[in-house]
mmCIF file of C-alpha atoms and ligand atoms in Angstrom:
data_model
loop_
_atom_site.group_PDB
_atom_site.id
_atom_site.type_symbol
_atom_site.label_atom_id
_atom_site.label_comp_id
_atom_site.label_asym_id
_atom_site.label_seq_id
_atom_site.Cartn_x
_atom_site.Cartn_y
_atom_site.Cartn_z
ATOM 1 C CA UNK A 1 52.800 62.833 5.731
ATOM 2 C CA UNK A 2 56.218 63.113 5.997
ATOM 3 C CA UNK A 3 58.937 62.110 3.117
ATOM 4 C CA UNK A 4 61.928 61.622 6.084
ATOM 5 C CA UNK A 5 64.875 61.924 3.866
ATOM 6 C CA UNK A 6 65.055 63.496 0.492
ATOM 7 C CA UNK A 7 66.453 60.472 -1.689
ATOM 8 C CA UNK A 8 63.999 57.118 -1.983
ATOM 9 C CA UNK A 9 65.048 55.528 0.724
ATOM 10 C CA UNK A 10 62.970 54.952 2.769
ATOM 11 C CA UNK A 11 60.011 55.403 -0.150
ATOM 12 C CA UNK A 12 57.245 56.028 1.815
ATOM 13 C CA UNK A 13 56.273 58.759 3.996
ATOM 14 C CA UNK A 14 55.560 58.121 7.780
ATOM 15 C CA UNK A 15 52.153 59.818 9.275
ATOM 16 C CA UNK A 16 52.540 61.956 12.529
ATOM 17 C CA UNK A 17 50.075 63.769 13.945
ATOM 18 C CA UNK A 18 50.276 68.002 15.011
ATOM 19 C CA UNK A 19 51.970 68.680 18.322
ATOM 20 C CA UNK A 20 51.596 72.083 18.609
ATOM 21 C CA UNK A 21 51.775 75.468 16.431
ATOM 22 C CA UNK A 22 54.257 78.237 17.658
ATOM 23 C CA UNK A 23 53.540 81.341 16.826
ATOM 24 C CA UNK A 24 56.675 83.131 15.141
ATOM 25 C CA UNK A 25 56.238 86.997 14.535
ATOM 26 C CA UNK A 26 52.647 88.341 13.458
ATOM 27 C CA UNK A 27 51.992 86.241 10.186
ATOM 28 C CA UNK A 28 54.055 82.682 10.853
ATOM 29 C CA UNK A 29 53.716 79.935 12.783
ATOM 30 C CA UNK A 30 55.540 76.687 13.164
ATOM 31 C CA UNK A 31 54.262 73.524 13.765
ATOM 32 C CA UNK A 32 55.782 71.072 15.914
ATOM 33 C CA UNK A 33 55.875 67.373 15.526
ATOM 34 C CA UNK A 34 56.379 65.371 18.649
ATOM 35 C CA UNK A 35 58.066 61.801 17.634
ATOM 36 C CA UNK A 36 59.780 58.642 19.463
ATOM 37 C CA UNK A 37 62.656 56.935 17.604
ATOM 38 C CA UNK A 38 61.381 53.740 16.532
ATOM 39 C CA UNK A 39 63.117 52.699 13.210
ATOM 40 C CA UNK A 40 64.688 54.192 9.880
ATOM 41 C CA UNK A 41 62.355 56.893 9.449
ATOM 42 C CA UNK A 42 62.547 58.492 12.954
ATOM 43 C CA UNK A 43 66.349 57.688 12.805
ATOM 44 C CA UNK A 44 67.230 59.825 10.145
ATOM 45 C CA UNK A 45 64.894 62.494 11.125
ATOM 46 C CA UNK A 46 66.894 62.809 14.277
ATOM 47 C CA UNK A 47 70.064 63.546 12.226
ATOM 48 C CA UNK A 48 68.320 66.794 10.007
ATOM 49 C CA UNK A 49 69.728 70.121 11.070
ATOM 50 C CA UNK A 50 67.872 73.297 11.499
ATOM 51 C CA UNK A 51 65.978 74.626 8.239
ATOM 52 C CA UNK A 52 66.640 71.798 6.247
ATOM 53 C CA UNK A 53 64.000 71.676 4.017
ATOM 54 C CA UNK A 54 61.146 68.106 4.905
ATOM 55 C CA UNK A 55 58.662 67.227 2.465
ATOM 56 C CA UNK A 56 55.338 67.099 3.762
ATOM 57 C CA UNK A 57 51.675 65.873 3.096
ATOM 58 C CA UNK A 58 48.797 67.208 4.293
ATOM 59 C CA UNK A 59 46.937 68.398 6.461
ATOM 60 C CA UNK A 60 44.956 64.609 6.131
ATOM 61 C CA UNK A 61 42.192 62.975 7.465
ATOM 62 C CA UNK A 62 39.757 64.128 10.312
ATOM 63 C CA UNK A 63 40.237 65.561 13.843
ATOM 64 C CA UNK A 64 39.039 65.645 16.890
ATOM 65 C CA UNK A 65 36.253 68.047 17.349
ATOM 66 C CA UNK A 66 34.452 69.421 20.390
ATOM 67 C CA UNK A 67 31.369 71.828 21.746
ATOM 68 C CA UNK A 68 31.622 74.142 24.071
ATOM 69 C CA UNK A 69 29.619 73.819 27.364
ATOM 70 C CA UNK A 70 30.263 69.760 26.463
ATOM 71 C CA UNK A 71 30.665 69.003 30.385
ATOM 72 C CA UNK A 72 33.485 66.961 32.035
ATOM 73 C CA UNK A 73 35.968 66.435 29.646
ATOM 74 C CA UNK A 74 38.954 63.735 30.211
ATOM 75 C CA UNK A 75 41.713 63.957 27.691
ATOM 76 C CA UNK A 76 43.841 60.150 27.772
ATOM 77 C CA UNK A 77 46.989 59.712 26.739
ATOM 78 C CA UNK A 78 49.165 56.198 26.713
ATOM 79 C CA UNK A 79 52.599 57.048 25.737
ATOM 80 C CA UNK A 80 53.412 58.610 22.422
ATOM 81 C CA UNK A 81 49.722 59.294 22.512
ATOM 82 C CA UNK A 82 50.274 62.523 24.130
ATOM 83 C CA UNK A 83 51.986 64.204 20.682
ATOM 84 C CA UNK A 84 48.788 65.099 18.846
ATOM 85 C CA UNK A 85 46.614 65.765 22.006
ATOM 86 C CA UNK A 86 48.531 68.932 23.304
ATOM 87 C CA UNK A 87 47.132 71.044 20.469
ATOM 88 C CA UNK A 88 43.731 69.525 21.365
ATOM 89 C CA UNK A 89 43.829 70.789 24.876
ATOM 90 C CA UNK A 90 45.098 74.516 24.065
ATOM 91 C CA UNK A 91 42.119 74.742 21.583
ATOM 92 C CA UNK A 92 40.139 73.344 24.730
ATOM 93 C CA UNK A 93 41.044 75.809 27.058
ATOM 94 C CA UNK A 94 40.776 78.585 24.852
ATOM 95 C CA UNK A 95 37.250 77.635 23.793
ATOM 96 C CA UNK A 96 36.372 78.017 28.540
ATOM 97 C CA UNK A 97 36.788 73.743 28.402
ATOM 98 C CA UNK A 98 38.106 72.276 31.629
ATOM 99 C CA UNK A 99 39.748 68.988 30.167
ATOM 100 C CA UNK A 100 41.507 66.538 33.108
ATOM 101 C CA UNK A 101 44.697 65.302 31.490
ATOM 102 C CA UNK A 102 45.584 61.669 31.975
ATOM 103 C CA UNK A 103 48.442 60.748 30.786
ATOM 104 C CA UNK A 104 50.174 57.342 31.556
ATOM 105 C CA UNK A 105 53.128 55.238 30.311
ATOM 106 C CA UNK A 106 55.454 52.264 31.533
ATOM 107 C CA UNK A 107 58.113 54.544 33.062
ATOM 108 C CA UNK A 108 58.441 57.907 34.145
ATOM 109 C CA UNK A 109 60.114 58.798 30.441
ATOM 110 C CA UNK A 110 57.088 57.662 28.681
ATOM 111 C CA UNK A 111 55.123 60.053 29.567
ATOM 112 C CA UNK A 112 55.597 63.213 27.018
ATOM 113 C CA UNK A 113 55.092 66.569 26.719
ATOM 114 C CA UNK A 114 54.292 66.689 30.650
ATOM 115 C CA UNK A 115 55.694 70.658 30.678
ATOM 116 C CA UNK A 116 54.345 71.652 27.805
ATOM 117 C CA UNK A 117 50.730 69.879 29.407
ATOM 118 C CA UNK A 118 51.482 71.323 33.080
ATOM 119 C CA UNK A 119 51.660 75.227 31.714
ATOM 120 C CA UNK A 120 48.745 74.910 30.733
ATOM 121 C CA UNK A 121 47.760 75.111 33.909
ATOM 122 C CA UNK A 122 44.773 72.506 33.378
ATOM 123 C CA UNK A 123 44.427 69.243 35.944
ATOM 124 C CA UNK A 124 46.871 67.085 34.977
ATOM 125 C CA UNK A 125 47.155 63.372 36.503
ATOM 126 C CA UNK A 126 49.868 60.779 35.635
ATOM 127 C CA UNK A 127 50.120 57.046 36.274
ATOM 128 C CA UNK A 128 53.515 54.593 35.354
ATOM 129 C CA UNK A 129 53.176 50.925 35.419
ATOM 130 C CA UNK A 130 56.664 50.549 37.513
ATOM 131 C CA UNK A 131 55.188 53.834 39.671
ATOM 132 C CA UNK A 132 58.264 55.425 38.694
ATOM 133 C CA UNK A 133 55.849 58.604 38.469
ATOM 134 C CA UNK A 134 51.959 59.187 39.953
ATOM 135 C CA UNK A 135 49.475 56.445 40.441
ATOM 136 C CA UNK A 136 51.086 53.041 39.950
ATOM 137 C CA UNK A 137 48.904 51.097 37.120
ATOM 138 C CA UNK A 138 47.868 52.418 33.937
ATOM 139 C CA UNK A 139 46.491 55.389 33.007
ATOM 140 C CA UNK A 140 42.829 53.964 32.307
ATOM 141 C CA UNK A 141 42.698 52.598 35.946
ATOM 142 C CA UNK A 142 43.846 55.695 37.118
ATOM 143 C CA UNK A 143 40.794 57.516 35.006
ATOM 144 C CA UNK A 144 38.292 55.064 36.545
ATOM 145 C CA UNK A 145 39.862 55.473 39.968
ATOM 146 C CA UNK A 146 38.830 59.257 39.675
ATOM 147 C CA UNK A 147 35.571 59.554 37.543
ATOM 148 C CA UNK A 148 32.191 58.685 39.699
ATOM 149 C CA UNK A 149 30.999 55.451 37.569
ATOM 150 C CA UNK A 150 27.415 57.050 36.906
ATOM 151 C CA UNK A 151 28.464 60.741 35.796
ATOM 152 C CA UNK A 152 28.731 61.836 31.780
ATOM 153 C CA UNK A 153 31.851 61.926 30.622
ATOM 154 C CA UNK A 154 33.029 63.330 27.131
ATOM 155 C CA UNK A 155 36.526 61.158 26.508
ATOM 156 C CA UNK A 156 39.622 62.236 23.981
ATOM 157 C CA UNK A 157 41.876 59.212 23.687
ATOM 158 C CA UNK A 158 45.061 58.339 22.119
ATOM 159 C CA UNK A 159 47.604 55.756 22.469
ATOM 160 C CA UNK A 160 48.391 51.631 22.125
ATOM 161 C CA UNK A 161 45.850 49.623 20.744
ATOM 162 C CA UNK A 162 45.651 47.933 24.307
ATOM 163 C CA UNK A 163 44.365 51.064 25.950
ATOM 164 C CA UNK A 164 41.758 51.912 22.848
ATOM 165 C CA UNK A 165 40.268 48.339 23.169
ATOM 166 C CA UNK A 166 40.238 48.693 27.269
ATOM 167 C CA UNK A 167 38.598 52.380 27.186
ATOM 168 C CA UNK A 168 36.467 51.822 24.276
ATOM 169 C CA UNK A 169 34.796 49.139 26.126
ATOM 170 C CA UNK A 170 34.429 50.660 29.529
ATOM 171 C CA UNK A 171 33.030 53.877 27.623
ATOM 172 C CA UNK A 172 30.327 51.808 26.166
ATOM 173 C CA UNK A 173 29.428 50.194 29.617
ATOM 174 C CA UNK A 174 28.649 53.195 31.378
ATOM 175 C CA UNK A 175 27.245 55.014 28.633
ATOM 176 C CA UNK A 176 30.235 57.685 27.968
ATOM 177 C CA UNK A 177 31.420 59.604 25.049
ATOM 178 C CA UNK A 178 34.393 59.069 23.202
ATOM 179 C CA UNK A 179 36.708 59.925 20.467
ATOM 180 C CA UNK A 180 40.004 57.854 19.356
ATOM 181 C CA UNK A 181 42.578 57.796 17.535
ATOM 182 C CA UNK A 182 43.625 54.467 15.739
ATOM 183 C CA UNK A 183 47.401 53.590 14.691
ATOM 184 C CA UNK A 184 48.029 51.819 11.722
ATOM 185 C CA UNK A 185 50.594 51.241 9.075
ATOM 186 C CA UNK A 186 50.195 53.973 6.385
ATOM 187 C CA UNK A 187 51.115 54.011 2.850
ATOM 188 C CA UNK A 188 49.437 56.752 0.925
ATOM 189 C CA UNK A 189 47.718 58.195 3.295
ATOM 190 C CA UNK A 190 45.293 59.411 1.139
ATOM 191 C CA UNK A 191 42.519 56.191 0.382
ATOM 192 C CA UNK A 192 44.570 54.945 -2.409
ATOM 193 C CA UNK A 193 46.406 51.544 -0.781
ATOM 194 C CA UNK A 194 43.867 50.197 1.909
ATOM 195 C CA UNK A 195 46.552 49.502 4.166
ATOM 196 C CA UNK A 196 45.027 51.131 6.677
ATOM 197 C CA UNK A 197 41.980 49.866 6.866
ATOM 198 C CA UNK A 198 39.863 48.976 10.308
ATOM 199 C CA UNK A 199 36.611 47.133 10.541
ATOM 200 C CA UNK A 200 33.317 49.249 10.809
ATOM 201 C CA UNK A 201 31.172 48.200 13.883
ATOM 202 C CA UNK A 202 28.096 47.575 11.765
ATOM 203 C CA UNK A 203 29.678 46.658 8.463
ATOM 204 C CA UNK A 204 26.476 47.765 5.656
ATOM 205 C CA UNK A 205 26.292 44.988 2.316
ATOM 206 C CA UNK A 206 28.729 47.640 0.222
ATOM 207 C CA UNK A 207 31.118 48.797 3.411
ATOM 208 C CA UNK A 208 32.689 46.934 5.711
ATOM 209 C CA UNK A 209 36.297 48.892 6.251
ATOM 210 C CA UNK A 210 36.659 52.206 6.903
ATOM 211 C CA UNK A 211 40.112 53.898 5.854
ATOM 212 C CA UNK A 212 42.167 55.477 9.040
ATOM 213 C CA UNK A 213 43.781 57.444 6.539
ATOM 214 C CA UNK A 214 41.029 59.498 4.803
ATOM 215 C CA UNK A 215 37.916 58.581 7.556
ATOM 216 C CA UNK A 216 40.239 58.708 10.393
ATOM 217 C CA UNK A 217 42.701 58.806 12.560
ATOM 218 C CA UNK A 218 40.069 59.870 14.833
ATOM 219 C CA UNK A 219 36.939 57.696 15.222
ATOM 220 C CA UNK A 220 33.509 58.197 17.379
ATOM 221 C CA UNK A 221 33.318 54.991 19.741
ATOM 222 C CA UNK A 222 30.557 53.868 17.927
ATOM 223 C CA UNK A 223 32.080 54.125 14.324
ATOM 224 C CA UNK A 224 34.639 51.081 14.193
ATOM 225 C CA UNK A 225 35.294 47.878 16.434
ATOM 226 C CA UNK A 226 38.187 48.967 18.549
ATOM 227 C CA UNK A 227 40.150 45.778 18.311
ATOM 228 C CA UNK A 228 43.843 45.940 16.036
ATOM 229 C CA UNK A 229 43.171 44.940 12.598
ATOM 230 C CA UNK A 230 43.880 41.737 11.520
ATOM 231 C CA UNK A 231 46.914 40.986 8.705
ATOM 232 C CA UNK A 232 47.378 44.050 6.636
ATOM 233 C CA UNK A 233 45.219 44.310 3.541
ATOM 234 C CA UNK A 234 45.691 42.890 -0.001
ATOM 235 C CA UNK A 235 45.474 45.926 -2.618
ATOM 236 C CA UNK A 236 43.620 42.983 -5.096
ATOM 237 C CA UNK A 237 41.700 40.971 -2.858
ATOM 238 C CA UNK A 238 40.444 44.043 -0.140
ATOM 239 C CA UNK A 239 41.094 43.894 3.596
ATOM 240 C CA UNK A 240 41.770 40.175 5.296
ATOM 241 C CA UNK A 241 39.198 39.362 7.975
ATOM 242 C CA UNK A 242 40.852 38.459 11.242
ATOM 243 C CA UNK A 243 41.077 34.396 11.717
ATOM 244 C CA UNK A 244 40.807 33.988 8.084
HETATM 245 C C1 FAD B 1 47.842 58.359 12.620
HETATM 246 C C2 FAD B 1 49.390 58.362 12.967
HETATM 247 C C3 FAD B 1 49.855 59.631 13.593
HETATM 248 C C4 FAD B 1 51.332 59.367 14.250
HETATM 249 N N1 FAD B 1 51.422 60.129 15.037
HETATM 250 C C5 FAD B 1 53.044 59.974 15.891
HETATM 251 C C6 FAD B 1 53.078 61.318 15.871
HETATM 252 O O1 FAD B 1 52.999 62.173 16.440
HETATM 253 N N2 FAD B 1 54.664 60.691 16.580
HETATM 254 C C7 FAD B 1 55.429 59.766 16.749
HETATM 255 O O2 FAD B 1 56.343 59.171 17.306
HETATM 256 N N3 FAD B 1 54.957 58.749 16.051
HETATM 257 C C8 FAD B 1 53.723 58.829 15.133
HETATM 258 N N4 FAD B 1 52.473 57.489 14.415
HETATM 259 C C9 FAD B 1 53.088 56.243 14.527
HETATM 260 C C10 FAD B 1 54.382 56.880 13.553
HETATM 261 O O3 FAD B 1 54.338 57.086 11.982
HETATM 262 C C11 FAD B 1 55.576 55.582 13.273
HETATM 263 O O4 FAD B 1 56.150 55.370 14.408
HETATM 264 C C12 FAD B 1 56.447 55.860 12.208
HETATM 265 O O5 FAD B 1 56.062 55.507 10.889
HETATM 266 C C13 FAD B 1 58.330 55.160 12.231
HETATM 267 O O6 FAD B 1 58.522 55.065 11.533
HETATM 268 P P1 FAD B 1 60.322 54.829 11.259
HETATM 269 O O7 FAD B 1 60.667 54.832 9.988
HETATM 270 O O8 FAD B 1 61.314 55.383 12.482
HETATM 271 O O9 FAD B 1 60.174 53.083 11.707
HETATM 272 P P2 FAD B 1 59.341 51.615 10.776
HETATM 273 O O10 FAD B 1 61.140 51.549 10.440
HETATM 274 O O11 FAD B 1 58.683 52.575 9.879
HETATM 275 O O12 FAD B 1 58.831 50.672 12.170
HETATM 276 C C14 FAD B 1 59.580 50.453 13.289
HETATM 277 C C15 FAD B 1 59.120 49.714 13.587
HETATM 278 O O13 FAD B 1 57.278 50.375 14.021
HETATM 279 C C16 FAD B 1 56.618 49.464 13.913
HETATM 280 N N5 FAD B 1 55.525 50.294 13.265
HETATM 281 C C17 FAD B 1 55.321 51.209 12.050
HETATM 282 N N6 FAD B 1 54.111 52.245 12.040
HETATM 283 C C18 FAD B 1 53.734 51.798 12.558
HETATM 284 C C19 FAD B 1 52.232 51.834 13.577
HETATM 285 N N7 FAD B 1 51.702 52.852 12.730
HETATM 286 N N8 FAD B 1 51.661 51.151 14.439
HETATM 287 C C20 FAD B 1 52.075 50.003 14.790
HETATM 288 N N9 FAD B 1 53.425 50.058 14.716
HETATM 289 C C21 FAD B 1 54.315 50.592 13.609
HETATM 290 C C22 FAD B 1 56.874 48.998 12.422
HETATM 291 O O14 FAD B 1 56.198 47.821 11.677
HETATM 292 C C23 FAD B 1 58.196 48.666 12.966
HETATM 293 O O15 FAD B 1 58.314 47.304 14.000
HETATM 294 C C24 FAD B 1 51.759 57.808 13.949
HETATM 295 C C25 FAD B 1 51.030 56.769 13.149
HETATM 296 C C26 FAD B 1 49.862 57.130 12.607
HETATM 297 C C27 FAD B 1 48.920 56.084 12.106
HETATM 298 S S1 FES B 2 47.002 54.691 3.906
HETATM 299 FE FE1 FES B 2 46.950 54.103 1.987
HETATM 300 S S2 FES B 2 44.720 53.741 2.283
HETATM 301 FE FE2 FES B 2 45.249 54.584 4.066
#
């Protein structure tokens, strides 16, 4: 959670994933964040000067996990969803996994971090909706064209809700394993405001929701309902049910 300006405007921190680490000398590493400018906070970030301090709370929540020797692995990035996947893929490669990376966007300019993914020397496949680079269509359709129906696959995905919903449905049908990130509005980042709640797939009598900031943002396929959350949570009455 980054405080994007020194004063109180904007008041709330903004959530970002860790894009990569760069070693600087023997004892120091720099953390990289890859971001898309879409509002007040990210616009302010573009005006920052090198060396200017930035207040950061983290690392928070739960990230991706993998096992060495787990077999066929696909990493699926939708637009800015590629941001937190580079470091994951780098670590997988260091541990001997050979994931195939599928990156997609509406057009070529939306495929982010392509040169860094390429530099890893793994299979890097691209899809754009307008056909300006790689396969014409969605990144999920490209994956479906290239993998066998019956094979076992473990998927790591980060992208917009529509992509996550689609790949979760397909993974369930085909018996694939999947871990994916959930994009939700976050205010506190620590499980206090309840603003980031998502519905559990199998609610228990005492728990219907999981907090994306603390229990995610990465969830297993079976943990949650992969559908966009409804209206934001009222801290007094708890999360609103979709359609209520
Ligand atoms: C766990 C997590 C990790 C993220 N990692 C990254 C990252 O690595 N790089 C990156 O560029 N972005 C990332 N995001 C999204 C990023 O946090 C938002 O885009 C950011 O808050 C925008 O701040 P802003 O002040 O520029 O825009 P705002 O003024 O806060 O918002 C601009 C517009 O985007 C909408 N919006 C804001 N946050 C979200 C959200 N989470 N989901 C859907 N719509 C939203 C707002 O409703 C508004 O319409 C991440 C989000 C989450 C939850
Ligand atoms: S962001 Fe406040 S509870 Fe998750």
